[in-house]
mmCIF file of C-alpha atoms in Angstrom:
data_model
loop_
_atom_site.group_PDB
_atom_site.id
_atom_site.type_symbol
_atom_site.label_atom_id
_atom_site.label_comp_id
_atom_site.label_asym_id
_atom_site.label_seq_id
_atom_site.Cartn_x
_atom_site.Cartn_y
_atom_site.Cartn_z
ATOM 1 C CA UNK A 1 0.087 0.108 0.084
ATOM 2 C CA UNK A 2 1.384 3.308 -1.055
ATOM 3 C CA UNK A 3 1.380 6.063 1.768
ATOM 4 C CA UNK A 4 0.338 9.582 0.810
ATOM 5 C CA UNK A 5 0.027 12.920 2.638
ATOM 6 C CA UNK A 6 2.542 14.269 5.327
ATOM 7 C CA UNK A 7 5.146 12.053 6.823
ATOM 8 C CA UNK A 8 4.602 10.547 10.384
ATOM 9 C CA UNK A 9 5.354 12.817 13.270
ATOM 10 C CA UNK A 10 8.184 10.666 14.209
ATOM 11 C CA UNK A 11 10.238 11.689 11.471
ATOM 12 C CA UNK A 12 11.143 15.286 12.305
ATOM 13 C CA UNK A 13 11.857 17.792 9.531
ATOM 14 C CA UNK A 14 15.309 18.460 11.364
ATOM 15 C CA UNK A 15 16.158 14.893 11.111
ATOM 16 C CA UNK A 16 16.710 15.215 7.192
ATOM 17 C CA UNK A 17 20.075 14.601 5.940
ATOM 18 C CA UNK A 18 21.979 17.431 4.534
ATOM 19 C CA UNK A 19 22.426 15.292 1.251
ATOM 20 C CA UNK A 20 18.535 14.905 1.022
ATOM 21 C CA UNK A 21 17.763 18.659 1.836
ATOM 22 C CA UNK A 22 20.314 19.790 -0.966
ATOM 23 C CA UNK A 23 18.798 17.571 -3.562
ATOM 24 C CA UNK A 24 15.080 18.783 -2.799
ATOM 25 C CA UNK A 25 16.598 22.445 -2.976
ATOM 26 C CA UNK A 26 17.962 21.859 -6.409
ATOM 27 C CA UNK A 27 14.703 20.189 -7.590
ATOM 28 C CA UNK A 28 12.922 23.188 -6.339
ATOM 29 C CA UNK A 29 15.344 25.414 -8.549
ATOM 30 C CA UNK A 30 14.925 23.365 -11.565
ATOM 31 C CA UNK A 31 11.019 23.696 -11.037
ATOM 32 C CA UNK A 32 11.466 27.396 -10.907
ATOM 33 C CA UNK A 33 13.549 27.434 -14.044
ATOM 34 C CA UNK A 34 16.707 28.509 -12.257
ATOM 35 C CA UNK A 35 20.165 28.019 -13.102
ATOM 36 C CA UNK A 36 21.948 25.227 -11.132
ATOM 37 C CA UNK A 37 25.641 25.054 -12.023
ATOM 38 C CA UNK A 38 26.782 27.095 -9.047
ATOM 39 C CA UNK A 39 24.094 25.979 -6.832
ATOM 40 C CA UNK A 40 25.177 22.194 -7.466
ATOM 41 C CA UNK A 41 28.641 23.369 -6.952
ATOM 42 C CA UNK A 42 28.201 24.882 -3.559
ATOM 43 C CA UNK A 43 25.823 22.050 -2.503
ATOM 44 C CA UNK A 44 28.634 19.787 -3.060
ATOM 45 C CA UNK A 45 31.085 22.093 -1.083
ATOM 46 C CA UNK A 46 28.638 22.162 1.733
ATOM 47 C CA UNK A 47 28.031 18.537 1.727
ATOM 48 C CA UNK A 48 31.754 17.782 1.804
ATOM 49 C CA UNK A 49 32.574 20.311 4.344
ATOM 50 C CA UNK A 50 30.006 19.115 6.785
ATOM 51 C CA UNK A 51 30.860 15.366 6.419
ATOM 52 C CA UNK A 52 34.544 16.353 7.148
ATOM 53 C CA UNK A 53 33.111 18.114 10.392
ATOM 54 C CA UNK A 54 30.942 15.063 11.559
ATOM 55 C CA UNK A 55 27.759 16.642 10.732
ATOM 56 C CA UNK A 56 25.316 14.722 8.381
ATOM 57 C CA UNK A 57 21.998 16.276 9.315
ATOM 58 C CA UNK A 58 20.451 19.497 9.178
ATOM 59 C CA UNK A 59 20.006 19.980 12.928
ATOM 60 C CA UNK A 60 23.772 19.423 13.398
ATOM 61 C CA UNK A 61 24.370 22.466 11.418
ATOM 62 C CA UNK A 62 25.407 25.600 13.513
ATOM 63 C CA UNK A 63 26.467 29.078 13.037
ATOM 64 C CA UNK A 64 29.857 28.226 14.066
ATOM 65 C CA UNK A 65 30.305 25.539 11.539
ATOM 66 C CA UNK A 66 28.810 27.839 8.786
ATOM 67 C CA UNK A 67 31.342 30.585 9.860
ATOM 68 C CA UNK A 68 34.243 28.150 9.376
ATOM 69 C CA UNK A 69 32.677 26.976 6.006
ATOM 70 C CA UNK A 70 32.755 30.597 4.983
ATOM 71 C CA UNK A 71 36.427 30.897 5.725
ATOM 72 C CA UNK A 72 37.136 27.704 3.836
ATOM 73 C CA UNK A 73 35.212 28.968 0.691
ATOM 74 C CA UNK A 74 36.967 32.450 1.014
ATOM 75 C CA UNK A 75 40.334 30.531 0.749
ATOM 76 C CA UNK A 76 39.133 28.665 -2.627
ATOM 77 C CA UNK A 77 37.407 31.709 -4.057
ATOM 78 C CA UNK A 78 40.308 34.220 -3.670
ATOM 79 C CA UNK A 79 39.617 37.085 -1.028
ATOM 80 C CA UNK A 80 36.835 37.849 1.280
ATOM 81 C CA UNK A 81 35.912 40.912 -0.849
ATOM 82 C CA UNK A 82 35.844 38.916 -4.066
ATOM 83 C CA UNK A 83 32.723 39.078 -6.137
ATOM 84 C CA UNK A 84 33.535 35.503 -7.035
ATOM 85 C CA UNK A 85 33.139 34.683 -3.386
ATOM 86 C CA UNK A 86 29.972 36.764 -3.107
ATOM 87 C CA UNK A 87 28.466 34.848 -6.242
ATOM 88 C CA UNK A 88 29.273 31.671 -4.868
ATOM 89 C CA UNK A 89 28.281 32.419 -1.373
ATOM 90 C CA UNK A 90 24.886 33.847 -2.409
ATOM 91 C CA UNK A 91 23.956 30.311 -3.437
ATOM 92 C CA UNK A 92 24.444 29.165 0.131
ATOM 93 C CA UNK A 93 22.311 32.040 1.561
ATOM 94 C CA UNK A 94 19.675 31.064 -0.937
ATOM 95 C CA UNK A 95 19.835 27.580 0.238
ATOM 96 C CA UNK A 96 19.506 28.385 3.893
ATOM 97 C CA UNK A 97 16.573 30.693 3.151
ATOM 98 C CA UNK A 98 14.787 28.110 1.316
ATOM 99 C CA UNK A 99 15.234 25.579 4.152
ATOM 100 C CA UNK A 100 14.071 28.395 6.876
ATOM 101 C CA UNK A 101 11.098 29.002 4.429
ATOM 102 C CA UNK A 102 10.164 25.243 4.310
ATOM 103 C CA UNK A 103 10.524 24.723 8.027
ATOM 104 C CA UNK A 104 13.138 22.305 7.717
ATOM 105 C CA UNK A 105 15.446 24.450 10.040
ATOM 106 C CA UNK A 106 13.882 26.167 12.921
ATOM 107 C CA UNK A 107 16.201 29.411 12.203
ATOM 108 C CA UNK A 108 18.893 30.298 9.710
ATOM 109 C CA UNK A 109 22.402 29.267 11.046
ATOM 110 C CA UNK A 110 24.356 31.431 8.608
ATOM 111 C CA UNK A 111 26.299 34.503 10.393
ATOM 112 C CA UNK A 112 24.260 37.380 11.021
ATOM 113 C CA UNK A 113 26.844 39.791 10.167
ATOM 114 C CA UNK A 114 29.348 39.896 7.431
ATOM 115 C CA UNK A 115 33.058 38.490 8.007
ATOM 116 C CA UNK A 116 35.604 40.742 7.383
ATOM 117 C CA UNK A 117 39.082 40.268 5.674
ATOM 118 C CA UNK A 118 41.801 42.496 5.575
ATOM 119 C CA UNK A 119 42.268 43.559 1.824
ATOM 120 C CA UNK A 120 45.641 42.992 0.386
ATOM 121 C CA UNK A 121 47.546 46.138 -0.730
ATOM 122 C CA UNK A 122 47.218 46.566 -4.442
ATOM 123 C CA UNK A 123 50.436 47.150 -6.159
ATOM 124 C CA UNK A 124 50.280 49.540 -9.083
ATOM 125 C CA UNK A 125 53.126 49.619 -11.445
ATOM 126 C CA UNK A 126 55.158 52.926 -11.786
ATOM 127 C CA UNK A 127 55.038 54.694 -15.248
ATOM 128 C CA UNK A 128 58.627 53.700 -15.818
ATOM 129 C CA UNK A 129 58.177 49.916 -15.272
ATOM 130 C CA UNK A 130 55.110 49.972 -17.678
ATOM 131 C CA UNK A 131 57.178 52.063 -20.139
ATOM 132 C CA UNK A 132 60.136 49.417 -19.702
ATOM 133 C CA UNK A 133 57.691 46.374 -20.486
ATOM 134 C CA UNK A 134 56.393 48.060 -23.393
ATOM 135 C CA UNK A 135 59.895 49.099 -24.766
ATOM 136 C CA UNK A 136 60.887 45.143 -24.713
ATOM 137 C CA UNK A 137 57.409 43.985 -26.108
ATOM 138 C CA UNK A 138 57.821 46.872 -29.037
ATOM 139 C CA UNK A 139 59.566 44.377 -31.513
ATOM 140 C CA UNK A 140 58.055 42.884 -34.607
ATOM 141 C CA UNK A 141 58.468 39.369 -33.158
ATOM 142 C CA UNK A 142 56.477 40.348 -30.301
ATOM 143 C CA UNK A 143 53.924 42.631 -32.237
ATOM 144 C CA UNK A 144 50.869 40.611 -30.686
ATOM 145 C CA UNK A 145 51.947 40.903 -27.254
ATOM 146 C CA UNK A 146 52.671 44.867 -27.550
ATOM 147 C CA UNK A 147 49.119 45.374 -29.051
ATOM 148 C CA UNK A 148 47.810 43.256 -26.293
ATOM 149 C CA UNK A 149 49.589 45.352 -23.514
ATOM 150 C CA UNK A 150 48.607 48.631 -25.133
ATOM 151 C CA UNK A 151 45.028 47.674 -25.457
ATOM 152 C CA UNK A 152 44.774 46.705 -21.752
ATOM 153 C CA UNK A 153 46.704 50.056 -20.694
ATOM 154 C CA UNK A 154 44.515 52.403 -22.724
ATOM 155 C CA UNK A 155 41.184 50.416 -22.432
ATOM 156 C CA UNK A 156 41.298 49.366 -18.899
ATOM 157 C CA UNK A 157 39.699 46.052 -20.179
ATOM 158 C CA UNK A 158 40.038 42.808 -18.052
ATOM 159 C CA UNK A 159 42.621 40.441 -19.376
ATOM 160 C CA UNK A 160 39.841 37.696 -20.443
ATOM 161 C CA UNK A 161 37.990 40.530 -22.500
ATOM 162 C CA UNK A 162 41.117 41.639 -24.174
ATOM 163 C CA UNK A 163 42.227 38.007 -25.149
ATOM 164 C CA UNK A 164 38.732 37.270 -26.818
ATOM 165 C CA UNK A 165 38.793 40.909 -28.383
ATOM 166 C CA UNK A 166 37.482 40.668 -32.185
ATOM 167 C CA UNK A 167 37.139 43.176 -34.735
ATOM 168 C CA UNK A 168 33.469 43.157 -34.753
ATOM 169 C CA UNK A 169 33.438 44.885 -31.282
ATOM 170 C CA UNK A 170 35.510 47.704 -32.607
ATOM 171 C CA UNK A 171 33.585 50.832 -34.131
ATOM 172 C CA UNK A 172 35.836 53.442 -35.049
ATOM 173 C CA UNK A 173 38.176 54.285 -31.859
ATOM 174 C CA UNK A 174 35.676 52.561 -29.610
ATOM 175 C CA UNK A 175 35.416 49.190 -28.231
ATOM 176 C CA UNK A 176 32.019 47.697 -27.428
ATOM 177 C CA UNK A 177 30.903 44.378 -25.864
ATOM 178 C CA UNK A 178 29.706 42.689 -22.714
ATOM 179 C CA UNK A 179 32.266 41.651 -19.905
ATOM 180 C CA UNK A 180 32.871 37.928 -19.785
ATOM 181 C CA UNK A 181 32.621 37.931 -15.943
ATOM 182 C CA UNK A 182 29.571 39.582 -15.367
ATOM 183 C CA UNK A 183 27.702 39.874 -18.828
ATOM 184 C CA UNK A 184 27.379 43.644 -18.452
ATOM 185 C CA UNK A 185 27.719 45.906 -21.465
ATOM 186 C CA UNK A 186 30.929 48.240 -21.935
ATOM 187 C CA UNK A 187 31.992 50.743 -24.096
ATOM 188 C CA UNK A 188 35.518 52.259 -24.033
ATOM 189 C CA UNK A 189 37.606 54.926 -26.244
ATOM 190 C CA UNK A 190 41.049 53.908 -27.193
ATOM 191 C CA UNK A 191 43.430 56.231 -29.177
ATOM 192 C CA UNK A 192 42.926 56.721 -32.943
ATOM 193 C CA UNK A 193 46.731 55.044 -33.554
ATOM 194 C CA UNK A 194 46.012 51.907 -31.446
ATOM 195 C CA UNK A 195 42.588 51.542 -33.217
ATOM 196 C CA UNK A 196 44.315 51.643 -36.577
ATOM 197 C CA UNK A 197 47.205 49.267 -35.234
ATOM 198 C CA UNK A 198 44.392 46.844 -34.163
ATOM 199 C CA UNK A 199 42.648 46.965 -37.313
ATOM 200 C CA UNK A 200 45.852 46.441 -39.522
ATOM 201 C CA UNK A 201 47.217 43.658 -37.153
ATOM 202 C CA UNK A 202 46.607 39.689 -37.944
ATOM 203 C CA UNK A 203 44.835 39.204 -34.891
ATOM 204 C CA UNK A 204 41.161 38.013 -35.221
#
């Protein structure tokens, strides 16, 4: 006989395993037509971390455990102020919001306040250092490297966006496109001489 309806009272919601909870959350996201690549990744990270710390059930997740999980993820996804960490951690926040809404947890165990990290000092190359690099690259054998450096210097574009730059994105002394990392549109102006050099180069 197949049982239907609510589970027996002896099966408390908080007795659900972390693995089962993550699976249900991913199924919910799929039903809502939400992307699951990062959700699945962070779900695996959460399960692995909890298992290593002897937590298999939802009710074994504590704020202290989640604080340590955040610190572990900050090491994996660069710095604590990194946008990559924020994007990935947002999946964990979404998971625990859903668990609380579904009454699978009595309260959200995630830390209430932001965990701060000391931002590393950014070292900006001196003008003479940049000029020295450009002089070394200003050789016919290193023409592509020279154009690459000059494009980054004058446009301020990210490395990946400079690497995949195509002629279709160039309209006069302007470069237009969408950032690979965020998908947001950008438009930058470059010197006319650089625009002409790029268009006459053999780069695609």
